[in-house]
PDB file of C-alpha atoms in Angstrom:
ATOM      1  CA  MET A  30    -148.411 113.739-187.707  1.00 41.00           C
ATOM      2  CA  ARG A  31    -148.941 116.959-185.792  1.00 45.00           C
ATOM      3  CA  LYS A  32    -145.744 118.905-185.190  1.00 55.00           C
ATOM      4  CA  LYS A  33    -145.180 121.065-182.161  1.00 58.00           C
ATOM      5  CA  ASN A  34    -143.730 124.460-182.985  1.00 61.00           C
ATOM      6  CA  THR A  35    -142.599 126.935-180.371  1.00 59.00           C
ATOM      7  CA  ILE A  36    -140.442 130.061-180.151  1.00 52.00           C
ATOM      8  CA  HIS A  37    -136.972 130.514-178.688  1.00 54.00           C
ATOM      9  CA  ASP A  38    -135.644 134.049-178.522  1.00 49.00           C
ATOM     10  CA  ASN A  39    -134.899 134.823-182.208  1.00 51.00           C
ATOM     11  CA  GLY A  40    -135.808 131.501-183.791  1.00 64.00           C
ATOM     12  CA  ASN A  41    -138.260 128.601-183.833  1.00 90.00           C
ATOM     13  CA  ILE A  42    -138.059 125.165-182.264  1.00 93.00           C
ATOM     14  CA  LEU A  43    -139.813 122.463-184.270  1.00 92.00           C
ATOM     15  CA  PHE A  44    -140.511 119.149-182.526  1.00 93.00           C
ATOM     16  CA  LEU A  45    -140.959 116.502-185.218  1.00 91.00           C
ATOM     17  CA  SER A  46    -142.368 113.826-182.938  1.00 87.00           C
ATOM     18  CA  ASP A  47    -145.883 113.990-181.540  1.00 85.00           C
ATOM     19  CA  ASP A  48    -144.999 111.495-178.804  1.00 86.00           C
ATOM     20  CA  LEU A  49    -142.828 113.639-176.566  1.00 89.00           C
ATOM     21  CA  LEU A  50    -143.805 114.034-172.939  1.00 91.00           C
ATOM     22  CA  PRO A  51    -144.151 117.547-171.476  1.00 91.00           C
ATOM     23  CA  GLN A  52    -141.010 117.035-169.393  1.00 94.00           C
ATOM     24  CA  GLU A  53    -139.036 116.105-172.515  1.00 93.00           C
ATOM     25  CA  ILE A  54    -140.167 119.266-174.284  1.00 93.00           C
ATOM     26  CA  ASN A  55    -139.373 121.318-171.190  1.00 94.00           C
ATOM     27  CA  LYS A  56    -135.903 119.780-171.053  1.00 95.00           C
ATOM     28  CA  VAL A  57    -135.182 120.841-174.633  1.00 95.00           C
ATOM     29  CA  MET A  58    -136.485 124.359-173.943  1.00 94.00           C
ATOM     30  CA  TYR A  59    -134.353 124.619-170.821  1.00 95.00           C
ATOM     31  CA  PHE A  60    -131.200 123.471-172.637  1.00 96.00           C
ATOM     32  CA  VAL A  61    -131.783 125.995-175.433  1.00 96.00           C
ATOM     33  CA  PHE A  62    -132.454 128.805-172.962  1.00 95.00           C
ATOM     34  CA  GLN A  63    -129.360 128.053-170.873  1.00 96.00           C
ATOM     35  CA  ALA A  64    -127.129 127.678-173.945  1.00 96.00           C
ATOM     36  CA  ASN A  65    -128.301 131.016-175.337  1.00 95.00           C
ATOM     37  CA  GLU A  66    -127.729 132.677-171.964  1.00 96.00           C
ATOM     38  CA  ILE A  67    -124.142 131.421-171.887  1.00 96.00           C
ATOM     39  CA  ILE A  68    -123.544 132.529-175.471  1.00 97.00           C
ATOM     40  CA  TYR A  69    -124.978 135.977-174.774  1.00 96.00           C
ATOM     41  CA  ARG A  70    -122.736 136.423-171.738  1.00 95.00           C
ATOM     42  CA  HIS A  71    -119.678 135.559-173.800  1.00 94.00           C
ATOM     43  CA  PHE A  72    -120.439 137.234-177.122  1.00 96.00           C
ATOM     44  CA  GLY A  73    -123.279 139.693-176.546  1.00 95.00           C
ATOM     45  CA  THR A  74    -125.473 137.924-179.099  1.00 94.00           C
ATOM     46  CA  MET A  75    -127.702 134.858-179.416  1.00 92.00           C
ATOM     47  CA  SER A  76    -128.540 132.421-182.162  1.00 93.00           C
ATOM     48  CA  ASN A  77    -131.359 133.150-184.592  1.00 92.00           C
ATOM     49  CA  PHE A  78    -131.181 129.688-186.173  1.00 95.00           C
ATOM     50  CA  ASP A  79    -134.257 127.466-186.105  1.00 94.00           C
ATOM     51  CA  LEU A  80    -133.959 124.171-184.234  1.00 95.00           C
ATOM     52  CA  ILE A  81    -135.396 120.893-185.521  1.00 94.00           C
ATOM     53  CA  ILE A  82    -135.752 118.422-182.669  1.00 95.00           C
ATOM     54  CA  CYS A  83    -135.700 114.765-183.679  1.00 94.00           C
ATOM     55  CA  ASN A  84    -136.667 111.759-181.602  1.00 92.00           C
ATOM     56  CA  GLY A  85    -134.722 108.623-182.417  1.00 90.00           C
ATOM     57  CA  HIS A  86    -132.407 107.436-185.171  1.00 89.00           C
ATOM     58  CA  LYS A  87    -135.019 107.299-187.928  1.00 88.00           C
ATOM     59  CA  GLU A  88    -136.114 110.937-187.614  1.00 90.00           C
ATOM     60  CA  MET A  89    -132.502 112.100-187.412  1.00 90.00           C
ATOM     61  CA  GLN A  90    -131.461 110.069-190.443  1.00 86.00           C
ATOM     62  CA  THR A  91    -134.420 111.383-192.448  1.00 86.00           C
ATOM     63  CA  GLN A  92    -133.495 114.979-191.654  1.00 85.00           C
ATOM     64  CA  ILE A  93    -129.848 114.453-192.575  1.00 82.00           C
ATOM     65  CA  MET A  94    -130.684 112.722-195.852  1.00 80.00           C
ATOM     66  CA  SER A  95    -133.163 115.459-196.794  1.00 78.00           C
ATOM     67  CA  LYS A  96    -130.529 118.147-196.364  1.00 69.00           C
ATOM     68  CA  LEU A  97    -127.535 116.562-198.053  1.00 65.00           C
ATOM     69  CA  GLY A  98    -128.094 118.760-201.092  1.00 59.00           C
ATOM     70  CA  SER A  99    -127.774 121.974-199.093  1.00 56.00           C
ATOM     71  CA  ASN A 100    -124.573 123.934-199.631  1.00 52.00           C
ATOM     72  CA  GLY A 101    -124.670 124.703-195.925  1.00 52.00           C
ATOM     73  CA  ILE A 102    -123.578 121.205-194.976  1.00 48.00           C
ATOM     74  CA  VAL A 103    -121.349 120.288-197.917  1.00 43.00           C
ATOM     75  CA  GLN A 104    -118.253 120.858-195.769  1.00 45.00           C
ATOM     76  CA  TRP A 105    -119.789 118.807-192.966  1.00 46.00           C
ATOM     77  CA  GLN A 106    -120.706 116.042-195.395  1.00 46.00           C
ATOM     78  CA  GLN A 107    -117.221 115.867-196.904  1.00 43.00           C
ATOM     79  CA  LYS A 108    -115.655 115.177-193.519  1.00 48.00           C
ATOM     80  CA  HIS A 109    -118.029 112.419-192.362  1.00 48.00           C
ATOM     81  CA  ASN A 110    -118.742 109.023-193.832  1.00 48.00           C
ATOM     82  CA  PRO A 111    -122.383 107.850-194.210  1.00 44.00           C
ATOM     83  CA  GLN A 112    -122.262 105.767-191.022  1.00 46.00           C
ATOM     84  CA  GLU A 113    -121.047 108.719-188.952  1.00 50.00           C
ATOM     85  CA  MET A 114    -123.710 110.923-190.488  1.00 50.00           C
ATOM     86  CA  SER A 115    -126.557 108.525-189.758  1.00 50.00           C
ATOM     87  CA  ASN A 116    -125.386 108.151-186.146  1.00 64.00           C
ATOM     88  CA  SER A 117    -124.870 111.856-185.536  1.00 84.00           C
ATOM     89  CA  VAL A 118    -126.479 113.644-182.610  1.00 92.00           C
ATOM     90  CA  ALA A 119    -126.496 117.188-184.003  1.00 92.00           C
ATOM     91  CA  MET A 120    -125.797 119.091-187.212  1.00 90.00           C
ATOM     92  CA  THR A 121    -125.887 122.751-188.281  1.00 90.00           C
ATOM     93  CA  ASP A 122    -126.883 123.974-191.745  1.00 89.00           C
ATOM     94  CA  TYR A 123    -125.516 127.498-192.246  1.00 88.00           C
ATOM     95  CA  VAL A 124    -127.410 128.222-195.474  1.00 86.00           C
ATOM     96  CA  LEU A 125    -130.841 127.182-194.244  1.00 88.00           C
ATOM     97  CA  GLU A 126    -129.957 128.487-190.762  1.00 92.00           C
ATOM     98  CA  LYS A 127    -131.194 125.367-189.051  1.00 92.00           C
ATOM     99  CA  ILE A 128    -129.820 123.184-186.273  1.00 95.00           C
ATOM    100  CA  ILE A 129    -130.905 119.546-186.160  1.00 94.00           C
ATOM    101  CA  ILE A 130    -130.628 117.766-182.808  1.00 95.00           C
ATOM    102  CA  ARG A 131    -131.550 114.237-181.763  1.00 94.00           C
ATOM    103  CA  HIS A 132    -132.927 115.032-178.341  1.00 94.00           C
ATOM    104  CA  ASP A 133    -133.182 111.465-176.975  1.00 94.00           C
ATOM    105  CA  ILE A 134    -129.386 111.122-176.804  1.00 94.00           C
ATOM    106  CA  ALA A 135    -128.190 114.756-176.925  1.00 96.00           C
ATOM    107  CA  LYS A 136    -126.515 116.245-173.878  1.00 96.00           C
ATOM    108  CA  PHE A 137    -126.631 119.912-172.960  1.00 97.00           C
ATOM    109  CA  GLY A 138    -123.215 120.298-174.572  1.00 97.00           C
ATOM    110  CA  HIS A 139    -124.597 119.334-177.976  1.00 97.00           C
ATOM    111  CA  TYR A 140    -127.075 122.210-177.828  1.00 97.00           C
ATOM    112  CA  LEU A 141    -124.377 124.585-176.625  1.00 97.00           C
ATOM    113  CA  LEU A 142    -121.892 123.552-179.320  1.00 97.00           C
ATOM    114  CA  GLU A 143    -124.332 123.874-182.222  1.00 96.00           C
ATOM    115  CA  LEU A 144    -125.821 127.160-181.013  1.00 97.00           C
ATOM    116  CA  MET A 145    -122.266 128.417-180.506  1.00 96.00           C
ATOM    117  CA  LEU A 146    -121.413 127.516-184.106  1.00 96.00           C
ATOM    118  CA  SER A 147    -124.439 129.441-185.344  1.00 95.00           C
ATOM    119  CA  VAL A 148    -123.298 132.786-183.873  1.00 96.00           C
ATOM    120  CA  LEU A 149    -119.670 132.670-185.039  1.00 97.00           C
ATOM    121  CA  ASP A 150    -118.641 134.879-187.942  1.00 96.00           C
ATOM    122  CA  ARG A 151    -119.335 133.057-191.203  1.00 93.00           C
ATOM    123  CA  SER A 152    -116.362 134.609-192.948  1.00 94.00           C
ATOM    124  CA  HIS A 153    -114.164 132.326-190.838  1.00 94.00           C
ATOM    125  CA  THR A 154    -113.061 129.021-192.301  1.00 93.00           C
ATOM    126  CA  HIS A 155    -114.996 125.908-191.349  1.00 91.00           C
ATOM    127  CA  GLN A 156    -112.194 124.613-189.168  1.00 93.00           C
ATOM    128  CA  LEU A 157    -111.773 127.937-187.361  1.00 96.00           C
ATOM    129  CA  ARG A 158    -115.482 128.022-186.486  1.00 95.00           C
ATOM    130  CA  GLU A 159    -115.310 124.431-185.312  1.00 95.00           C
ATOM    131  CA  ALA A 160    -112.192 125.143-183.248  1.00 96.00           C
ATOM    132  CA  LEU A 161    -113.711 128.211-181.603  1.00 97.00           C
ATOM    133  CA  ALA A 162    -116.982 126.439-180.850  1.00 97.00           C
ATOM    134  CA  TRP A 163    -115.235 123.455-179.290  1.00 97.00           C
ATOM    135  CA  TYR A 164    -112.867 125.688-177.339  1.00 98.00           C
ATOM    136  CA  TYR A 165    -115.661 127.726-175.761  1.00 97.00           C
ATOM    137  CA  THR A 166    -117.927 124.723-175.210  1.00 97.00           C
ATOM    138  CA  LEU A 167    -115.210 122.874-173.325  1.00 97.00           C
ATOM    139  CA  LYS A 168    -114.176 126.005-171.462  1.00 96.00           C
ATOM    140  CA  VAL A 169    -117.601 126.859-170.064  1.00 96.00           C
ATOM    141  CA  THR A 170    -118.322 123.227-169.140  1.00 96.00           C
ATOM    142  CA  GLU A 171    -114.975 122.626-167.422  1.00 95.00           C
ATOM    143  CA  GLN A 172    -116.624 122.076-164.025  1.00 95.00           C
ATOM    144  CA  PHE A 173    -119.510 120.057-165.495  1.00 95.00           C
ATOM    145  CA  ARG A 174    -117.802 117.634-167.837  1.00 94.00           C
ATOM    146  CA  TYR A 175    -120.697 115.186-167.771  1.00 95.00           C
ATOM    147  CA  VAL A 176    -122.750 117.582-169.956  1.00 96.00           C
ATOM    148  CA  ARG A 177    -120.142 117.647-172.726  1.00 96.00           C
ATOM    149  CA  PRO A 178    -120.552 115.890-176.053  1.00 93.00           C
ATOM    150  CA  SER A 179    -118.277 112.920-176.585  1.00 91.00           C
ATOM    151  CA  TYR A 180    -115.497 113.749-179.028  1.00 91.00           C
ATOM    152  CA  PRO A 181    -112.459 112.054-180.594  1.00 92.00           C
ATOM    153  CA  ILE A 182    -108.948 112.976-179.510  1.00 93.00           C
ATOM    154  CA  TRP A 183    -108.205 114.734-182.808  1.00 93.00           C
ATOM    155  CA  ILE A 184    -110.675 117.489-181.839  1.00 94.00           C
ATOM    156  CA  ASP A 185    -108.335 118.453-179.042  1.00 95.00           C
ATOM    157  CA  TYR A 186    -105.219 118.162-181.193  1.00 93.00           C
ATOM    158  CA  LEU A 187    -106.430 119.952-184.343  1.00 93.00           C
ATOM    159  CA  TYR A 188    -108.921 122.429-182.876  1.00 95.00           C
ATOM    160  CA  VAL A 189    -108.714 123.089-179.146  1.00 96.00           C
ATOM    161  CA  THR A 190    -104.948 123.195-178.579  1.00 96.00           C
ATOM    162  CA  PRO A 191    -104.254 125.779-181.343  1.00 96.00           C
ATOM    163  CA  ILE A 192    -107.104 127.989-180.104  1.00 97.00           C
ATOM    164  CA  LYS A 193    -105.766 127.812-176.557  1.00 97.00           C
ATOM    165  CA  ARG A 194    -102.405 128.982-177.870  1.00 96.00           C
ATOM    166  CA  LEU A 195    -104.062 131.753-179.845  1.00 96.00           C
ATOM    167  CA  SER A 196    -105.975 132.885-176.756  1.00 96.00           C
ATOM    168  CA  LYS A 197    -102.743 133.150-174.768  1.00 96.00           C
ATOM    169  CA  ILE A 198    -101.220 135.297-177.519  1.00 95.00           C
ATOM    170  CA  VAL A 199    -104.094 137.696-178.241  1.00 95.00           C
ATOM    171  CA  GLY A 200    -106.027 137.546-174.952  1.00 96.00           C
ATOM    172  CA  ASP A 201    -109.533 136.329-174.134  1.00 95.00           C
ATOM    173  CA  ASP A 202    -111.315 139.584-174.963  1.00 96.00           C
ATOM    174  CA  PHE A 203    -109.759 139.852-178.408  1.00 97.00           C
ATOM    175  CA  LEU A 204    -110.470 136.182-179.147  1.00 97.00           C
ATOM    176  CA  ARG A 205    -114.159 136.691-178.350  1.00 96.00           C
ATOM    177  CA  ASP A 206    -114.276 139.690-180.692  1.00 97.00           C
ATOM    178  CA  LEU A 207    -112.495 137.686-183.376  1.00 97.00           C
ATOM    179  CA  ALA A 208    -114.976 134.842-182.987  1.00 97.00           C
ATOM    180  CA  VAL A 209    -117.999 136.982-183.851  1.00 96.00           C
ATOM    181  CA  GLY A 210    -116.302 139.184-186.440  1.00 95.00           C
ATOM    182  CA  ARG A 211    -115.656 142.312-184.377  1.00 95.00           C
ATOM    183  CA  ALA A 212    -111.876 141.944-184.793  1.00 95.00           C
ATOM    184  CA  SER A 213    -109.421 140.558-187.331  1.00 92.00           C
ATOM    185  CA  ILE A 214    -105.824 139.391-187.241  1.00 91.00           C
ATOM    186  CA  GLU A 215    -102.934 138.739-189.599  1.00 90.00           C
ATOM    187  CA  GLU A 216    -102.543 135.014-189.129  1.00 89.00           C
ATOM    188  CA  SER A 217     -99.182 134.772-190.918  1.00 88.00           C
ATOM    189  CA  ALA A 218     -97.465 135.978-187.750  1.00 86.00           C
ATOM    190  CA  PHE A 219     -98.583 132.950-185.740  1.00 93.00           C
ATOM    191  CA  PRO A 220     -97.215 129.396-185.360  1.00 92.00           C
ATOM    192  CA  ALA A 221     -98.079 126.810-188.010  1.00 92.00           C
ATOM    193  CA  ASP A 222    -100.807 125.000-186.054  1.00 93.00           C
ATOM    194  CA  ILE A 223    -102.683 128.294-185.589  1.00 94.00           C
ATOM    195  CA  ARG A 224    -102.162 129.377-189.203  1.00 94.00           C
ATOM    196  CA  LYS A 225    -103.717 126.123-190.410  1.00 93.00           C
ATOM    197  CA  LEU A 226    -107.038 127.158-188.876  1.00 94.00           C
ATOM    198  CA  PHE A 227    -107.175 130.086-191.321  1.00 93.00           C
ATOM    199  CA  MET A 228    -106.206 128.051-194.407  1.00 90.00           C
ATOM    200  CA  PRO A 229    -108.702 126.956-197.064  1.00 81.00           C
ATOM    201  CA  GLU A 230    -110.555 123.853-195.917  1.00 75.00           C
ATOM    202  CA  GLU A 231    -109.120 121.613-198.631  1.00 69.00           C
ATOM    203  CA  MET A 232    -105.609 122.362-197.363  1.00 70.00           C
ATOM    204  CA  PHE A 233    -106.470 121.867-193.700  1.00 68.00           C
ATOM    205  CA  TYR A 234    -108.229 118.518-194.090  1.00 62.00           C
ATOM    206  CA  CYS A 235    -106.100 116.982-196.827  1.00 58.00           C
TER     207      CYS A 235
END
């Protein structure tokens, strides 16, 4: 099968399927471009991760299964059961620096969320990166909620609400700098729900 490979800013986009229509490819390119523009406006940087674009459940499942041995998604794997993993729409591998997206069901928000995750400082804990990515994704899509990924209520409770509180304490500008590693804080001074975002993953998710 011939694979279409194209360039986006600092990375590659690999289309696994040879059956995509030109308008489908253009849609993916547009989503990636718009997501990177938003990220650049907020953080002054863009993703350099490669994107692997899947078409349908089978291609997505194959990609996920082939990458289960990567240390970059061990944390992701530990928090999802096999059924959730096989039905996922998007996934980011930090070690291989690749984002896998199932384009036939992905909304713009899926592209934005995963590309957002890829630019956040990797010294942050997994849950802090997730919280920041969800916070900014929901914030910038507030007036266009139909483009957002679907998400369970615990995302709001464990991730978004503590980050909103943190933003009110430190300010939006400082939070953006913290997100990409241009600032640091002493988390022990904050309320418990915020401190948990900085804890080791095994303590946060136990």
